[in-house]
Amino acid sequence: MASLDAQLAPLLGANATNASAAADYICRQFSAVSDRFTDTSYAVDSTYLLFSAYLVFSMQLGFAMLCAGSVRSKNTMNIMLTNVLDAATGGIFYYLFGFAFAFGSPSNGFIGRHFFSLKEIPSPLFDYSHFLYQWAFAIAAAGITSG
């Protein structure tokens, strides 16, 4: 900060005693702008994650249509119900166990042991958009295999 004071003193002329106050003001402004960029990047990242999760979740519709087209018309309702139940039970079990097994570090090197039922979420490392994104992929994998 002293070098900034020395650089501002000639620019301020006769009011060189306020160079320290001017330097503090400029540093606070840069800090405020930096905080806004951090907030903006967090918002953009969360929006991108949520949009991607919605796209992956919409794959469930494609899987349902593929399965429905592969069976006779009398079994179409059964296949649609199977796809809905896959998504619902997949969501419940991923909420209860899956996220914790996948991301619950520190772990024993193989499986996680924290964040069961999203306990202690949101945290600095994870938030709900990250959970939704991972959940969408988990149920997409279940939908592919059940088809």
Tab-separated table of C-alpha atoms in Angstrom, residues 1-91:
chain	number	residue	atom	x	y	z
A	1	MET	CA	0.000	0.000	0.000
A	2	ALA	CA	2.954	2.330	0.653
A	3	SER	CA	3.974	2.219	-3.011
A	4	LEU	CA	0.441	3.216	-4.017
A	5	ASP	CA	0.622	6.127	-1.557
A	6	ALA	CA	3.887	7.266	-3.126
A	7	GLN	CA	2.416	7.048	-6.624
A	8	LEU	CA	-0.720	9.002	-5.670
A	9	ALA	CA	1.042	11.797	-3.779
A	10	PRO	CA	2.338	13.631	-6.884
A	11	LEU	CA	-1.032	13.274	-8.585
A	12	LEU	CA	-2.895	14.857	-5.677
A	13	GLY	CA	-0.613	17.900	-5.586
A	14	ALA	CA	-1.066	20.164	-2.556
A	15	ASN	CA	-3.427	17.687	-0.915
A	16	ALA	CA	-0.760	14.963	-0.721
A	17	THR	CA	-1.609	14.197	2.911
A	18	ASN	CA	-4.764	12.419	1.759
A	19	ALA	CA	-2.816	10.008	-0.468
A	20	SER	CA	-3.300	7.222	2.061
A	21	ALA	CA	-7.066	7.820	2.185
A	22	ALA	CA	-7.233	7.891	-1.612
A	23	ALA	CA	-5.260	4.649	-1.820
A	24	ASP	CA	-7.599	3.003	0.681
A	25	TYR	CA	-10.617	4.182	-1.312
A	26	ILE	CA	-9.201	2.848	-4.587
A	27	CYS	CA	-8.360	-0.512	-2.995
A	28	ARG	CA	-11.879	-0.801	-1.561
A	29	GLN	CA	-13.331	-0.102	-5.001
A	30	PHE	CA	-11.180	-2.803	-6.583
A	31	SER	CA	-12.198	-5.189	-3.839
A	32	ALA	CA	-15.890	-4.427	-4.429
A	33	VAL	CA	-15.518	-5.016	-8.171
A	34	SER	CA	-13.687	-8.275	-7.498
A	35	ASP	CA	-16.487	-9.418	-5.195
A	36	ARG	CA	-19.040	-8.648	-7.899
A	37	PHE	CA	-17.100	-10.691	-10.422
A	38	THR	CA	-16.984	-13.580	-7.951
A	39	ASP	CA	-20.740	-13.346	-7.372
A	40	THR	CA	-21.373	-13.157	-11.108
A	41	SER	CA	-19.206	-16.164	-11.872
A	42	TYR	CA	-21.020	-18.165	-9.170
A	43	ALA	CA	-24.373	-17.201	-10.680
A	44	VAL	CA	-23.263	-18.102	-14.202
A	45	ASP	CA	-21.841	-21.432	-13.033
A	46	SER	CA	-25.048	-22.298	-11.154
A	47	THR	CA	-27.228	-21.324	-14.115
A	48	TYR	CA	-25.152	-23.442	-16.484
A	49	LEU	CA	-25.285	-26.398	-14.095
A	50	LEU	CA	-29.059	-26.153	-13.705
A	51	PHE	CA	-29.631	-25.796	-17.447
A	52	SER	CA	-27.445	-28.839	-18.080
A	53	ALA	CA	-29.325	-30.795	-15.420
A	54	TYR	CA	-32.635	-29.956	-17.094
A	55	LEU	CA	-31.287	-31.144	-20.436
A	56	VAL	CA	-30.061	-34.410	-18.963
A	57	PHE	CA	-33.356	-34.900	-17.142
A	58	SER	CA	-35.236	-34.390	-20.411
A	59	MET	CA	-33.380	-37.443	-21.696
A	60	GLN	CA	-35.816	-39.402	-19.516
A	61	LEU	CA	-38.547	-38.465	-21.992
A	62	GLY	CA	-36.507	-39.891	-24.841
A	63	PHE	CA	-35.896	-43.106	-22.952
A	64	ALA	CA	-39.608	-43.377	-22.195
A	65	MET	CA	-40.525	-42.875	-25.856
A	66	LEU	CA	-37.924	-45.407	-26.955
A	67	CYS	CA	-39.235	-47.995	-24.504
A	68	ALA	CA	-42.847	-47.270	-25.396
A	69	GLY	CA	-42.069	-47.718	-29.076
A	70	SER	CA	-40.443	-51.066	-28.393
A	71	VAL	CA	-43.498	-52.749	-26.842
A	72	ARG	CA	-47.032	-53.483	-27.914
A	73	SER	CA	-49.563	-50.696	-27.393
A	74	LYS	CA	-51.305	-52.522	-24.546
A	75	ASN	CA	-48.051	-52.393	-22.488
A	76	THR	CA	-47.278	-48.713	-23.102
A	77	MET	CA	-48.756	-47.535	-19.801
A	78	ASN	CA	-46.706	-50.100	-17.887
A	79	ILE	CA	-43.505	-48.910	-19.549
A	80	MET	CA	-44.329	-45.249	-18.838
A	81	LEU	CA	-45.045	-46.069	-15.200
A	82	THR	CA	-41.740	-47.939	-15.003
A	83	ASN	CA	-39.881	-44.858	-16.269
A	84	VAL	CA	-41.638	-42.560	-13.797
A	85	LEU	CA	-40.929	-44.933	-10.925
A	86	ASP	CA	-37.274	-45.200	-12.001
A	87	ALA	CA	-36.943	-41.421	-11.792
A	88	ALA	CA	-38.810	-41.172	-8.477
A	89	THR	CA	-37.052	-44.005	-6.665
A	90	GLY	CA	-33.742	-42.970	-8.191
A	91	GLY	CA	-34.266	-39.480	-6.795
